[in-house]
PDB file of C-alpha atoms in Angstrom:
ATOM      1  CA  GLN A  21      -6.484  52.439  43.918  1.00  0.00           C
ATOM      2  CA  GLN A  22      -5.138  55.600  42.251  1.00  0.00           C
ATOM      3  CA  VAL A  23      -8.380  58.167  42.539  1.00  0.00           C
ATOM      4  CA  THR A  24      -8.449  61.447  40.701  1.00  0.00           C
ATOM      5  CA  LEU A  25     -11.278  63.767  41.509  1.00  0.00           C
ATOM      6  CA  GLN A  26     -12.078  66.450  38.983  1.00  0.00           C
ATOM      7  CA  LYS A  27     -14.534  69.284  39.772  1.00  0.00           C
ATOM      8  CA  TRP A  28     -14.304  72.978  38.624  1.00  0.00           C
ATOM      9  CA  GLY A  29     -11.242  72.534  36.412  1.00  0.00           C
ATOM     10  CA  GLN A  30      -9.378  71.124  39.247  1.00  0.00           C
ATOM     11  CA  LYS A  31      -7.690  67.708  39.747  1.00  0.00           C
ATOM     12  CA  ARG A  32      -6.991  66.218  43.155  1.00  0.00           C
ATOM     13  CA  GLN A  33      -5.306  62.926  43.488  1.00  0.00           C
ATOM     14  CA  PHE A  34      -5.053  60.357  46.273  1.00  0.00           C
ATOM     15  CA  LEU A  35      -4.678  56.665  47.120  1.00  0.00           C
ATOM     16  CA  VAL A  36      -7.458  53.967  48.352  1.00  0.00           C
ATOM     17  CA  LEU A  37      -6.959  51.192  50.310  1.00  0.00           C
ATOM     18  CA  SER A  38     -10.352  49.347  50.959  1.00  0.00           C
ATOM     19  CA  LYS A  39     -11.197  46.091  52.618  1.00  0.00           C
ATOM     20  CA  MET A  40     -14.673  44.649  51.724  1.00  0.00           C
ATOM     21  CA  THR A  41     -16.344  41.762  53.458  1.00  0.00           C
ATOM     22  CA  GLU A  42     -19.821  40.725  53.769  1.00  0.00           C
ATOM     23  CA  GLU A  43     -19.844  42.107  57.106  1.00  0.00           C
ATOM     24  CA  LYS A  44     -17.788  45.380  56.792  1.00  0.00           C
ATOM     25  CA  MET A  45     -16.640  48.025  54.359  1.00  0.00           C
ATOM     26  CA  SER A  46     -13.346  50.053  55.513  1.00  0.00           C
ATOM     27  CA  LEU A  47     -11.649  52.636  53.223  1.00  0.00           C
ATOM     28  CA  VAL A  48      -8.336  54.967  54.093  1.00  0.00           C
ATOM     29  CA  ALA A  49      -7.608  57.710  51.643  1.00  0.00           C
ATOM     30  CA  LEU A  50      -3.960  58.700  51.537  1.00  0.00           C
ATOM     31  CA  LEU A  51      -2.792  62.200  50.051  1.00  0.00           C
ATOM     32  CA  PRO A  52       0.389  62.094  47.904  1.00  0.00           C
ATOM     33  CA  THR A  53       2.390  63.190  51.156  1.00  0.00           C
ATOM     34  CA  GLY A  54       1.453  59.691  52.642  1.00  0.00           C
ATOM     35  CA  ASN A  55      -1.081  61.785  55.162  1.00  0.00           C
ATOM     36  CA  LYS A  56      -4.280  60.199  55.835  1.00  0.00           C
ATOM     37  CA  LEU A  57      -7.277  62.246  54.210  1.00  0.00           C
ATOM     38  CA  MET A  58      -9.898  60.271  55.437  1.00  0.00           C
ATOM     39  CA  SER A  59     -11.006  56.772  56.861  1.00  0.00           C
ATOM     40  CA  LEU A  60     -14.245  55.399  56.997  1.00  0.00           C
ATOM     41  CA  ASP A  61     -16.031  52.209  58.329  1.00  0.00           C
ATOM     42  CA  TYR A  62     -19.442  50.797  57.569  1.00  0.00           C
ATOM     43  CA  ASP A  63     -21.073  47.656  59.262  1.00  0.00           C
ATOM     44  CA  GLY A  64     -24.111  47.686  57.268  1.00  0.00           C
ATOM     45  CA  LYS A  65     -25.682  50.033  60.008  1.00  0.00           C
ATOM     46  CA  THR A  66     -23.182  52.445  61.483  1.00  0.00           C
ATOM     47  CA  LEU A  67     -21.029  54.620  59.262  1.00  0.00           C
ATOM     48  CA  GLN A  68     -18.228  56.199  61.019  1.00  0.00           C
ATOM     49  CA  GLN A  69     -15.960  58.620  59.591  1.00  0.00           C
ATOM     50  CA  GLN A  70     -12.115  60.394  60.485  1.00  0.00           C
ATOM     51  CA  SER A  71     -11.199  63.351  58.354  1.00  0.00           C
ATOM     52  CA  LEU A  72      -8.505  65.791  58.408  1.00  0.00           C
ATOM     53  CA  PRO A  73      -9.170  68.882  60.503  1.00  0.00           C
ATOM     54  CA  GLY A  74     -11.188  71.096  58.588  1.00  0.00           C
ATOM     55  CA  MET A  75     -12.120  68.936  55.574  1.00  0.00           C
ATOM     56  CA  GLU A  76     -15.738  68.241  55.610  1.00  0.00           C
ATOM     57  CA  LEU A  77     -16.355  65.342  52.971  1.00  0.00           C
ATOM     58  CA  PRO A  78     -19.660  64.023  51.834  1.00  0.00           C
ATOM     59  CA  VAL A  79     -19.186  60.424  53.049  1.00  0.00           C
ATOM     60  CA  GLN A  80     -22.717  59.626  52.943  1.00  0.00           C
ATOM     61  CA  ASP A  81     -22.407  60.317  49.155  1.00  0.00           C
ATOM     62  CA  ILE A  82     -19.269  58.560  48.990  1.00  0.00           C
ATOM     63  CA  MET A  83     -20.570  55.276  50.394  1.00  0.00           C
ATOM     64  CA  ALA A  84     -23.494  55.170  48.155  1.00  0.00           C
ATOM     65  CA  ILE A  85     -21.484  55.882  44.969  1.00  0.00           C
ATOM     66  CA  ILE A  86     -19.157  53.246  46.135  1.00  0.00           C
ATOM     67  CA  GLN A  87     -22.070  50.992  46.684  1.00  0.00           C
ATOM     68  CA  PHE A  88     -23.924  51.722  43.352  1.00  0.00           C
ATOM     69  CA  SER A  89     -20.277  51.166  41.355  1.00  0.00           C
ATOM     70  CA  ILE A  90     -19.343  47.868  42.902  1.00  0.00           C
ATOM     71  CA  TRP A  91     -22.346  45.954  44.074  1.00  0.00           C
ATOM     72  CA  PRO A  92     -23.711  42.802  42.617  1.00  0.00           C
ATOM     73  CA  GLU A  93     -26.638  43.646  40.259  1.00  0.00           C
ATOM     74  CA  ILE A  94     -29.072  41.612  42.482  1.00  0.00           C
ATOM     75  CA  SER A  95     -28.139  44.330  45.590  1.00  0.00           C
ATOM     76  CA  VAL A  96     -28.468  47.457  43.347  1.00  0.00           C
ATOM     77  CA  ALA A  97     -31.768  46.162  42.464  1.00  0.00           C
ATOM     78  CA  LYS A  98     -32.645  45.441  46.091  1.00  0.00           C
ATOM     79  CA  HIS A  99     -31.563  49.141  47.145  1.00  0.00           C
ATOM     80  CA  TYR A 100     -32.239  51.283  44.179  1.00  0.00           C
ATOM     81  CA  ARG A 101     -35.871  50.115  43.345  1.00  0.00           C
ATOM     82  CA  LEU A 102     -38.313  51.526  40.617  1.00  0.00           C
ATOM     83  CA  ALA A 103     -41.121  52.007  43.515  1.00  0.00           C
ATOM     84  CA  ASP A 104     -38.755  54.369  45.361  1.00  0.00           C
ATOM     85  CA  GLY A 105     -38.372  56.303  42.223  1.00  0.00           C
ATOM     86  CA  TRP A 106     -34.778  55.063  41.005  1.00  0.00           C
ATOM     87  CA  VAL A 107     -33.997  53.755  37.591  1.00  0.00           C
ATOM     88  CA  ALA A 108     -31.050  51.969  37.576  1.00  0.00           C
ATOM     89  CA  GLU A 109     -29.313  50.610  34.155  1.00  0.00           C
ATOM     90  CA  LEU A 110     -26.626  48.234  34.607  1.00  0.00           C
ATOM     91  CA  ASN A 111     -24.710  46.181  32.231  1.00  0.00           C
ATOM     92  CA  ALA A 112     -20.945  44.813  31.940  1.00  0.00           C
ATOM     93  CA  SER A 113     -19.410  48.159  30.883  1.00  0.00           C
ATOM     94  CA  GLN A 114     -21.401  50.821  32.471  1.00  0.00           C
ATOM     95  CA  ARG A 115     -24.124  51.589  35.286  1.00  0.00           C
ATOM     96  CA  LYS A 116     -26.371  54.679  35.254  1.00  0.00           C
ATOM     97  CA  LEU A 117     -28.780  55.857  37.988  1.00  0.00           C
ATOM     98  CA  ARG A 118     -31.752  58.477  37.619  1.00  0.00           C
ATOM     99  CA  THR A 119     -34.683  59.511  38.983  1.00  0.00           C
ATOM    100  CA  GLY A 120     -37.265  60.587  36.703  1.00  0.00           C
ATOM    101  CA  SER A 121     -35.419  62.444  34.024  1.00  0.00           C
ATOM    102  CA  GLU A 122     -32.777  63.458  36.425  1.00  0.00           C
ATOM    103  CA  GLN A 123     -29.721  62.147  35.554  1.00  0.00           C
ATOM    104  CA  TRP A 124     -27.551  61.158  38.924  1.00  0.00           C
ATOM    105  CA  LEU A 125     -24.506  58.969  38.111  1.00  0.00           C
ATOM    106  CA  ASN A 126     -23.015  57.402  35.448  1.00  0.00           C
ATOM    107  CA  VAL A 127     -20.336  54.503  35.611  1.00  0.00           C
ATOM    108  CA  ARG A 128     -17.991  53.576  32.953  1.00  0.00           C
ATOM    109  CA  TYR A 129     -15.845  50.135  33.476  1.00  0.00           C
ATOM    110  CA  THR A 130     -12.427  49.257  31.617  1.00  0.00           C
ATOM    111  CA  ALA A 131     -10.006  46.399  32.213  1.00  0.00           C
ATOM    112  CA  LYS A 132      -8.302  48.595  34.894  1.00  0.00           C
ATOM    113  CA  GLU A 133     -10.309  51.573  35.526  1.00  0.00           C
ATOM    114  CA  MET A 134     -13.703  52.918  36.765  1.00  0.00           C
ATOM    115  CA  GLN A 135     -14.783  56.570  35.883  1.00  0.00           C
ATOM    116  CA  VAL A 136     -17.641  57.889  37.724  1.00  0.00           C
ATOM    117  CA  LYS A 137     -19.583  61.318  36.515  1.00  0.00           C
ATOM    118  CA  HIS A 138     -21.781  62.729  39.146  1.00  0.00           C
ATOM    119  CA  LEU A 139     -24.247  64.555  36.861  1.00  0.00           C
ATOM    120  CA  LEU A 140     -25.997  66.536  39.474  1.00  0.00           C
ATOM    121  CA  ASP A 141     -22.875  67.602  41.160  1.00  0.00           C
ATOM    122  CA  ASN A 142     -20.800  67.986  38.084  1.00  0.00           C
ATOM    123  CA  TYR A 143     -17.759  66.295  39.133  1.00  0.00           C
ATOM    124  CA  GLN A 144     -16.038  63.139  37.997  1.00  0.00           C
ATOM    125  CA  VAL A 145     -13.921  60.594  39.543  1.00  0.00           C
ATOM    126  CA  ASN A 146     -11.579  58.243  37.685  1.00  0.00           C
ATOM    127  CA  ILE A 147     -10.744  55.005  39.738  1.00  0.00           C
ATOM    128  CA  LYS A 148      -7.341  53.222  38.673  1.00  0.00           C
ATOM    129  CA  THR A 149      -6.712  49.547  40.429  1.00  0.00           C
ATOM    130  CA  LEU A 150      -3.042  49.586  40.859  1.00  0.00           C
ATOM    131  CA  GLU A 151      -1.046  46.548  40.022  1.00  0.00           C
ATOM    132  CA  LYS A 152       0.361  44.174  43.106  1.00  0.00           C
ATOM    133  CA  LYS A 153       4.073  44.061  42.704  1.00  0.00           C
ATOM    134  CA  GLY A 154       6.487  42.051  45.070  1.00  0.00           C
ATOM    135  CA  LEU A 155       9.053  43.686  47.278  1.00  0.00           C
TER     136      LEU A 155
END
């Protein structure tokens, strides 16, 4: 996927390669130069991360956003429960997450793109799925 992050009027782009199975999620983010920005592995219990030196990233937030955005509805309902203070609104074209009156996330889907707005931290991430092409 091609990822564009917009915060404080600045845009940053990078590529993300991911592999997700029932047992594990692995993700690698590459800068346009091809250098590895970060990698993470999550097996449901342990989150391991590697980043460029001096580049501290909110990996737990990134994982939570990915999970909320792409998990099946049944998994979202299981982990973002009203009893824990979460209100999750889910349909085919968007997902919203809030606690009480505080809006956290708004995720919109189109055929080839996902747009995530993190309303508390005031940033937006656009994720465009690139087409596979033979060599």
